[in-house]
mmCIF file of C-alpha atoms and ligand atoms in Angstrom:
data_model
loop_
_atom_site.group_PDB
_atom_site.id
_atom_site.type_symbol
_atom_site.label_atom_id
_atom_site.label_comp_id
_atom_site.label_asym_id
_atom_site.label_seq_id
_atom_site.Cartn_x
_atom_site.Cartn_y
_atom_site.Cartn_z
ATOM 1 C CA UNK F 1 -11.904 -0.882 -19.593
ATOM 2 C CA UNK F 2 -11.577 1.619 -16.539
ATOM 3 C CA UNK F 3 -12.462 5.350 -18.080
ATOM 4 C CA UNK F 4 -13.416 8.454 -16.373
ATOM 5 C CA UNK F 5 -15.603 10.528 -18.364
ATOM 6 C CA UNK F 6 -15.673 14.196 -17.925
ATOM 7 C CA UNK F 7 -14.830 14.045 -14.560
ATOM 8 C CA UNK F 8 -14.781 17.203 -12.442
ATOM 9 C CA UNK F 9 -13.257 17.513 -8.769
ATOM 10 C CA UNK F 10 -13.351 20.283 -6.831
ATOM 11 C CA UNK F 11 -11.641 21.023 -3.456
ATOM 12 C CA UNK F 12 -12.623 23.693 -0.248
ATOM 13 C CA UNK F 13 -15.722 26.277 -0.596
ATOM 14 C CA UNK F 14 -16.243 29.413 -0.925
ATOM 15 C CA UNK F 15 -13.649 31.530 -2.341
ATOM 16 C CA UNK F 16 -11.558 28.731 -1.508
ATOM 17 C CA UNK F 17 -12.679 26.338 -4.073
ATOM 18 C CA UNK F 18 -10.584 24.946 -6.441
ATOM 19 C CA UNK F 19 -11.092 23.078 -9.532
ATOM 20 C CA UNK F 20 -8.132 20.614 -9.123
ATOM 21 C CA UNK F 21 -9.646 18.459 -12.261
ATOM 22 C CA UNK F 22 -11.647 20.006 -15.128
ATOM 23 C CA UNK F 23 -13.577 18.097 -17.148
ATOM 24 C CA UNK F 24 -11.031 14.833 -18.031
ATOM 25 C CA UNK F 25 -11.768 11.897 -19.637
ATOM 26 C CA UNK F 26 -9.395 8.759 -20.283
ATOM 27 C CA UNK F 27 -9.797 5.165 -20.728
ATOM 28 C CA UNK F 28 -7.289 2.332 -19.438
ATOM 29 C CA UNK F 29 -7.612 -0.847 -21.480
ATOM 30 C CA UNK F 30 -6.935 -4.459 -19.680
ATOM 31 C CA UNK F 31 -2.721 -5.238 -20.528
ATOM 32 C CA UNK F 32 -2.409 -1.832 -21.225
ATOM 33 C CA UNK F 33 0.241 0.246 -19.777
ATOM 34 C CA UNK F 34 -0.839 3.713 -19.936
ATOM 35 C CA UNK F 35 1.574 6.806 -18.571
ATOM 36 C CA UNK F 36 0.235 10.420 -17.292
ATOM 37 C CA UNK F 37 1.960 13.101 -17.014
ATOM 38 C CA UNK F 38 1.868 16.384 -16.077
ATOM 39 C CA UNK F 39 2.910 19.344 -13.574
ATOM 40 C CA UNK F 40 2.711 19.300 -9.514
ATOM 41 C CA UNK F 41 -0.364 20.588 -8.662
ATOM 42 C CA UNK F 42 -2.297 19.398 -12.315
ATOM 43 C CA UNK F 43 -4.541 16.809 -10.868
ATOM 44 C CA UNK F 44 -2.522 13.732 -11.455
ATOM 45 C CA UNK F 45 -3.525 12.073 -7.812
ATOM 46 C CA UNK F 46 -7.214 13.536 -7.367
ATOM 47 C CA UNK F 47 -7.785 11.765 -11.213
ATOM 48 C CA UNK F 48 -6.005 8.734 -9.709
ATOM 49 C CA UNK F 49 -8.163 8.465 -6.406
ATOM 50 C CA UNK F 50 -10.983 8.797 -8.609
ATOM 51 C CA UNK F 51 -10.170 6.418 -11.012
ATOM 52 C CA UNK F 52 -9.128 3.790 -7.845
ATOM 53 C CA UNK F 53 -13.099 4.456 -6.765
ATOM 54 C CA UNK F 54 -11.868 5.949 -3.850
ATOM 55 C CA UNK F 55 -13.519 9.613 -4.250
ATOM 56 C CA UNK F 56 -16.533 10.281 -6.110
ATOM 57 C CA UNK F 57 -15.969 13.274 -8.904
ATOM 58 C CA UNK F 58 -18.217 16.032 -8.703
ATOM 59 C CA UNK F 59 -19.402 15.680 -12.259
ATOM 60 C CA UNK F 60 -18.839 13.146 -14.570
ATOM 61 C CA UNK F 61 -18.527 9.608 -14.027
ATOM 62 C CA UNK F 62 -16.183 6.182 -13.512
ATOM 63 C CA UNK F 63 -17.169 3.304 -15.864
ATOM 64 C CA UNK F 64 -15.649 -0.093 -14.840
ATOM 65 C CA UNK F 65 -15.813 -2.237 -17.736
ATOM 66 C CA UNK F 66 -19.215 -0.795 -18.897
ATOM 67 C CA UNK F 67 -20.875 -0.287 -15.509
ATOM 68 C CA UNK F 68 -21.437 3.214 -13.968
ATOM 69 C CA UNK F 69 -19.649 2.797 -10.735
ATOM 70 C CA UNK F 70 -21.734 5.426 -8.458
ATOM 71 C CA UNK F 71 -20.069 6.488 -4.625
ATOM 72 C CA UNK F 72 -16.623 5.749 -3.778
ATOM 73 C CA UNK F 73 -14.551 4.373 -1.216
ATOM 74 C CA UNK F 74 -16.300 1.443 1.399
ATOM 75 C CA UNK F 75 -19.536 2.806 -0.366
ATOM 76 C CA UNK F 76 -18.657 0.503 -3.433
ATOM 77 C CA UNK F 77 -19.417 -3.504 -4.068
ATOM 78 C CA UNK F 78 -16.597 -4.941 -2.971
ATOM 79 C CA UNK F 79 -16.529 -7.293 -6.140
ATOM 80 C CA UNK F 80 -16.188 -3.452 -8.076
ATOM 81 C CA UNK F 81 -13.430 -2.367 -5.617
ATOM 82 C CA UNK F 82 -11.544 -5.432 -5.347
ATOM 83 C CA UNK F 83 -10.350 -5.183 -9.334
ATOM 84 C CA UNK F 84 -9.351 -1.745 -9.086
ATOM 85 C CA UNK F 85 -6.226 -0.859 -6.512
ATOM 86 C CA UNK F 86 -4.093 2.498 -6.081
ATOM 87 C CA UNK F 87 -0.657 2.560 -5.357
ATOM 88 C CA UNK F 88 -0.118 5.896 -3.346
ATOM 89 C CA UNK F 89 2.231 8.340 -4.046
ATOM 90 C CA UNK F 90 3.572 8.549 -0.583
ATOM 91 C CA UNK F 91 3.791 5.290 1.265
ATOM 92 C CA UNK F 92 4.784 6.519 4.394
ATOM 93 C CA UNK F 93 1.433 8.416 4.232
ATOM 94 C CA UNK F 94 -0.334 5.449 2.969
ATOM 95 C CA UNK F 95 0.687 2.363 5.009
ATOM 96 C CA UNK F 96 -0.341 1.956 9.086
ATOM 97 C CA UNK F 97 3.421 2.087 10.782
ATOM 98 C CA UNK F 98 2.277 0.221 13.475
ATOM 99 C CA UNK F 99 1.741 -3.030 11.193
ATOM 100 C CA UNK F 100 4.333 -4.843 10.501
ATOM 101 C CA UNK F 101 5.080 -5.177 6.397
ATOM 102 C CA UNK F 102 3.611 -9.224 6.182
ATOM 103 C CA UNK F 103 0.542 -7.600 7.618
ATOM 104 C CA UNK F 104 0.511 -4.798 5.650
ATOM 105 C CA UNK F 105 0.676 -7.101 2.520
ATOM 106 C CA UNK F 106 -1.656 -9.466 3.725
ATOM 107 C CA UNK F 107 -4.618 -7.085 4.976
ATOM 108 C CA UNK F 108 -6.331 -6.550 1.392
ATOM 109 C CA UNK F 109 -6.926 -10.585 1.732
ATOM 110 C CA UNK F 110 -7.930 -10.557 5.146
ATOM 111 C CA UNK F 111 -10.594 -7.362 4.277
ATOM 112 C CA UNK F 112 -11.713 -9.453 1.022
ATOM 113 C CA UNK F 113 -12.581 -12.844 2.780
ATOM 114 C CA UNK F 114 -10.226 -14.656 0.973
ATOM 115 C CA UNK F 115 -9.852 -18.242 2.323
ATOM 116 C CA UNK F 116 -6.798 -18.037 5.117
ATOM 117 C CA UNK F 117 -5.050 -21.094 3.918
ATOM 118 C CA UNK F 118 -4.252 -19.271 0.662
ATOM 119 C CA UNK F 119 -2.874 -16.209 1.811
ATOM 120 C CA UNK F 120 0.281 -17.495 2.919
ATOM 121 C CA UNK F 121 0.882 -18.908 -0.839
ATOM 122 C CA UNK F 122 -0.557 -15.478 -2.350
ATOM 123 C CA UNK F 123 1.793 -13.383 0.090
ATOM 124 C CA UNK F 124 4.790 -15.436 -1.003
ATOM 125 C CA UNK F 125 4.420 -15.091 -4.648
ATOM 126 C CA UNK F 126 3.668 -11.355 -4.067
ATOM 127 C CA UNK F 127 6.365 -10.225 -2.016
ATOM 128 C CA UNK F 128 8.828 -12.725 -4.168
ATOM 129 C CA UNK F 129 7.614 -10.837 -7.394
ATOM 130 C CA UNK F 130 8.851 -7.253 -6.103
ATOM 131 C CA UNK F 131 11.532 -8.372 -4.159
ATOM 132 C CA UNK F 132 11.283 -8.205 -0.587
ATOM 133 C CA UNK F 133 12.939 -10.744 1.626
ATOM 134 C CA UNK F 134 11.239 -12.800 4.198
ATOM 135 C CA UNK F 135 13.466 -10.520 7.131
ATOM 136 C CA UNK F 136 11.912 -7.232 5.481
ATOM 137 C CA UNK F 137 8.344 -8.515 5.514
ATOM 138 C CA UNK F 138 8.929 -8.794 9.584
ATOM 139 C CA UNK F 139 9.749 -5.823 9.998
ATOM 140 C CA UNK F 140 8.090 -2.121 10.763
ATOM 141 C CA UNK F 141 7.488 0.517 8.076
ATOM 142 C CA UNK F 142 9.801 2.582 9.929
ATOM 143 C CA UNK F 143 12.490 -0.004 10.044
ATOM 144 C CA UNK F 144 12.882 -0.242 6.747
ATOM 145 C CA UNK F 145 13.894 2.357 3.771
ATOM 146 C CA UNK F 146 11.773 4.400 0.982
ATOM 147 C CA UNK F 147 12.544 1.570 -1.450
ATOM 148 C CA UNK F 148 11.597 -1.404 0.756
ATOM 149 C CA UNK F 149 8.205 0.267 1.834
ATOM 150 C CA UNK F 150 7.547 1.244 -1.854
ATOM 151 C CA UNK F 151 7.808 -2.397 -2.355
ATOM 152 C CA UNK F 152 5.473 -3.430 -0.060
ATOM 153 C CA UNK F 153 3.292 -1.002 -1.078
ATOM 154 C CA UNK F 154 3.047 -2.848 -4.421
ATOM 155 C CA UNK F 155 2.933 -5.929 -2.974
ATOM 156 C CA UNK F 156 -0.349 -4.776 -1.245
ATOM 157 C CA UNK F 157 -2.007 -3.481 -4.393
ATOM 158 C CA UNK F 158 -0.998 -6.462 -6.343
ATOM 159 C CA UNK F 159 -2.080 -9.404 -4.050
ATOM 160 C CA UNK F 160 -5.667 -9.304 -4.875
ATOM 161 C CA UNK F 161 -4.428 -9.352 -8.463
ATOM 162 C CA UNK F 162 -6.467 -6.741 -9.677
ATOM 163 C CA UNK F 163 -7.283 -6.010 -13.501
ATOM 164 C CA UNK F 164 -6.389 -2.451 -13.153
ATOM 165 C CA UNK F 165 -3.648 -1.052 -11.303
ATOM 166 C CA UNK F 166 -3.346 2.581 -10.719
ATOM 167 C CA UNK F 167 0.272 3.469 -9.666
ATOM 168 C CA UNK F 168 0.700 7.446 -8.622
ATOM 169 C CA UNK F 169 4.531 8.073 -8.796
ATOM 170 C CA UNK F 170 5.850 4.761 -7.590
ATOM 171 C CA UNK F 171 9.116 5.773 -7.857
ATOM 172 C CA UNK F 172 9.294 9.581 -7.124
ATOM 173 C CA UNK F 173 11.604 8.622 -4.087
ATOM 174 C CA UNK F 174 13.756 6.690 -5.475
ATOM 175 C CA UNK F 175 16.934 6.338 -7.017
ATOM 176 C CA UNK F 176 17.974 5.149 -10.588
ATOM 177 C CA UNK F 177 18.211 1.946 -9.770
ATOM 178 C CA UNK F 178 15.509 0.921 -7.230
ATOM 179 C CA UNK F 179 13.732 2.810 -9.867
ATOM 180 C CA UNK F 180 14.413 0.589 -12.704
ATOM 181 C CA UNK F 181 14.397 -2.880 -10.549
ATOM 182 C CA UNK F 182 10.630 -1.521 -9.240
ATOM 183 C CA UNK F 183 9.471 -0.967 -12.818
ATOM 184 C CA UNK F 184 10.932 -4.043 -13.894
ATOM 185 C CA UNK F 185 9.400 -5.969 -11.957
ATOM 186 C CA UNK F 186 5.988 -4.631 -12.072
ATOM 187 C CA UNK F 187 6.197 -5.131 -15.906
ATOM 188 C CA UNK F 188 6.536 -9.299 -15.019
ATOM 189 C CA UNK F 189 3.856 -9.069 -12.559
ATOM 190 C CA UNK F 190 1.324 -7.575 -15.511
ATOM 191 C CA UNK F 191 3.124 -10.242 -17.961
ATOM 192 C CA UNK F 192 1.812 -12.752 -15.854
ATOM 193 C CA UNK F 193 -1.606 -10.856 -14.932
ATOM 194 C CA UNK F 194 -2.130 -9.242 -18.103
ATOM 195 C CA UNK F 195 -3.329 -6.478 -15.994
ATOM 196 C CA UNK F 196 -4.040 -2.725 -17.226
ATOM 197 C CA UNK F 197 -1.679 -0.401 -15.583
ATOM 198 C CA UNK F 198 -1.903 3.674 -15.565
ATOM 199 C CA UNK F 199 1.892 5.149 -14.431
ATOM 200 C CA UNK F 200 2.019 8.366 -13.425
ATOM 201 C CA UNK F 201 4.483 10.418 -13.279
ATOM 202 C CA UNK F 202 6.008 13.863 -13.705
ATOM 203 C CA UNK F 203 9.324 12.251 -15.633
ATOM 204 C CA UNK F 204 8.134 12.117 -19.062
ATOM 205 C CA UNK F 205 11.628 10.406 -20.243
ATOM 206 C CA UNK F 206 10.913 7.429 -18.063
ATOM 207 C CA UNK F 207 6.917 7.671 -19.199
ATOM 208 C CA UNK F 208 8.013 7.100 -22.652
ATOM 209 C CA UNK F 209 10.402 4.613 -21.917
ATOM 210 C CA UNK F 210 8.013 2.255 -20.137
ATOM 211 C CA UNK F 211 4.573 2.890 -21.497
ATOM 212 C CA UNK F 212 2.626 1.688 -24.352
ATOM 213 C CA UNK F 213 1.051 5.315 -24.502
ATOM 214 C CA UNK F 214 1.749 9.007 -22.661
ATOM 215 C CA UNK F 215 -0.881 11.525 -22.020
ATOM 216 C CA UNK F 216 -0.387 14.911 -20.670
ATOM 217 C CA UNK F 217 -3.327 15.701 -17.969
ATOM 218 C CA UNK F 218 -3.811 19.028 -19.302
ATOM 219 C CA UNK F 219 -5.093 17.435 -22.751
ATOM 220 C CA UNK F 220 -7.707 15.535 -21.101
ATOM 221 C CA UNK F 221 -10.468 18.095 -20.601
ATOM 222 C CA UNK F 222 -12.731 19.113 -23.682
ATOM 223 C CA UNK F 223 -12.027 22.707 -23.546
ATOM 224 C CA UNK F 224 -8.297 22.211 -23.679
ATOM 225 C CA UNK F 225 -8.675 20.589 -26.744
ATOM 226 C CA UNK F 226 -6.882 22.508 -29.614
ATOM 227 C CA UNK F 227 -9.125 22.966 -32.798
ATOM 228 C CA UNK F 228 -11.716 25.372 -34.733
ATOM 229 C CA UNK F 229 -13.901 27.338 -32.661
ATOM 230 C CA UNK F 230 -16.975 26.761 -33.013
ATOM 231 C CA UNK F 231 -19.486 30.193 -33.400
HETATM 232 P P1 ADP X 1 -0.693 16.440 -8.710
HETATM 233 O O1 ADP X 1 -0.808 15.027 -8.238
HETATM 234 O O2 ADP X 1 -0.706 16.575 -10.206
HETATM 235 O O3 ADP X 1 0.479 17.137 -8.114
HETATM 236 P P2 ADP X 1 -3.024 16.929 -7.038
HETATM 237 O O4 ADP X 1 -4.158 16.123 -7.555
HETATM 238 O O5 ADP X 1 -2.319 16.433 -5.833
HETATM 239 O O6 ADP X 1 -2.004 17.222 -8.240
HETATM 240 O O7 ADP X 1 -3.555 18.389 -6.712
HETATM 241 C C1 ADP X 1 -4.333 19.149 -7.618
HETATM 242 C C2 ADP X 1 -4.782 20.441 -6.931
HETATM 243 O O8 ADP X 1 -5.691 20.129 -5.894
HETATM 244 C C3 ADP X 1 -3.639 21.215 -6.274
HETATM 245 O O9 ADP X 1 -3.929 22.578 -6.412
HETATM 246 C C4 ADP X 1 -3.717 20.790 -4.821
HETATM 247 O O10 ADP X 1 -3.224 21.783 -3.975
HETATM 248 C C5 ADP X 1 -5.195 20.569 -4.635
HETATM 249 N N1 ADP X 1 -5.502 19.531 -3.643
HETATM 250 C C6 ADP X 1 -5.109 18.242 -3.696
HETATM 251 N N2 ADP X 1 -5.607 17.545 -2.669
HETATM 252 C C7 ADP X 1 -6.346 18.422 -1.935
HETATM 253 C C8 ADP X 1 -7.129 18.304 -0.750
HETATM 254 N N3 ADP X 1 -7.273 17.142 -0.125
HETATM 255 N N4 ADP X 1 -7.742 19.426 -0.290
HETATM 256 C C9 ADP X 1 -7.629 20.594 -0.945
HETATM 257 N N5 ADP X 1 -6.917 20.775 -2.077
HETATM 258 C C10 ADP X 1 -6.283 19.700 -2.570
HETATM 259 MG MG1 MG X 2 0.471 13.844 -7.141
#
């Protein structure tokens, strides 16, 4: 189980700061595929970095299958880190355009020590799985299209085959059907893996259609719980 409990995050200083997450707990089993939802601006990627380890909440905490995971980013065991990986919502933003896609792909290995003479095996069944061609994967980020790098983006959080993937609007860029092929083919990769997967997304229709479960973001906190008062 990967669960954030109470967790609080809170952006700038001053007069400045923001509470960008209040308070919100939720748990993501193993094979589960879990969808969040909820408004621009509501907290959907800060929860998601959080939940990926990758920024430590300032209250509340990150349990990875019962252990307390304290710090975030580099500052985590590796063995922790390695079973938990974020697809970003903006790839472009996300991947380093002066790699080309192979390497892209293939760093997570390289930064986990995996033996070298598997990687070419574990890069081919990757990149197979969400369709990219052997031509793409030698290309540059920006010599290929939304789609292609979305792919690749995938690719990269899947090779280490992590037990929970945390995907922040995979497919906000694009269209129906890259859309649908994406999706499909990251519901074969957890087949396989048997992975736990939290989608988010702002398009509750496809939410519903793919998840197990749908939770709105602003339900997640406590005190936006609906019920008696207590005096
Ligand atoms: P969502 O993904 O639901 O659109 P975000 O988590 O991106 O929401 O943003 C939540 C709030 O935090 C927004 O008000 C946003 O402007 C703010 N925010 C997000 N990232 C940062 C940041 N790095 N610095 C300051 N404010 C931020
Ligand atoms: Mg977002």
């Amino acid at each position: 189980m990967l669960s954030a409990e109470q967790v609080t995050v809170r952006y700038g200083r001053g007069r400045q700061r923001i509470t960008a997450v209040a308070g919100a707990s939720l748990a993501l089993a193993p094979g589960q595929r879990l969808g969040l939802t909820g408004p621009s601006g509501s907290g959907k990627s800060t929860l998601a970095q959080v939940l990926a380890l990758l920024r430590a909440p300032d209250g509340g905490r990150v349990r990875l299958d019962g252990q307390v995971v304290t710090g975030a980013g580099l500052g985590v065991p590796r063995q922790l880190r390695r079973r938990v990986q974020l697809v970003w919502q903006s790839p472009r933003a996300a991947v380093d355009p002066r790699l080309r896609l192979d390497r892209v792909v293939r760093e997570p290995l390289i930064a986990h020590g995996e033996p070298p003479e598997a990687h070419s095996r574990l890069l081919a069944e990757v990149t197979e799985a969400v369709g990219l061609t052997r031509e793409l994967l030698t290309r540059y980020p920006h010599e290929v299209s939304d789609g292609q790098l979305q792919r690749a983006a995938l690719a990269r959080a899947l090779v280490l085959r992590p037990q929970y993937l945390i995907c922040d609007e995979p497919t906000a860029m694009l269209d129906v059907s890259t859309q649908a092929s994406l999706l499909a083919a990251l519901a074969d990769r957890q087949q396989a893996g048997g992975a736990g997967i939290l989608l988010i997304t702002h398009d509750r229709v496809l939410a519903d259609h793919w998840c197990d479960e749908v939770r709105d973001i602003r339900d997640l906190s406590l005190r936006a719980q609906p019920g008696p008062v207590r005096v």
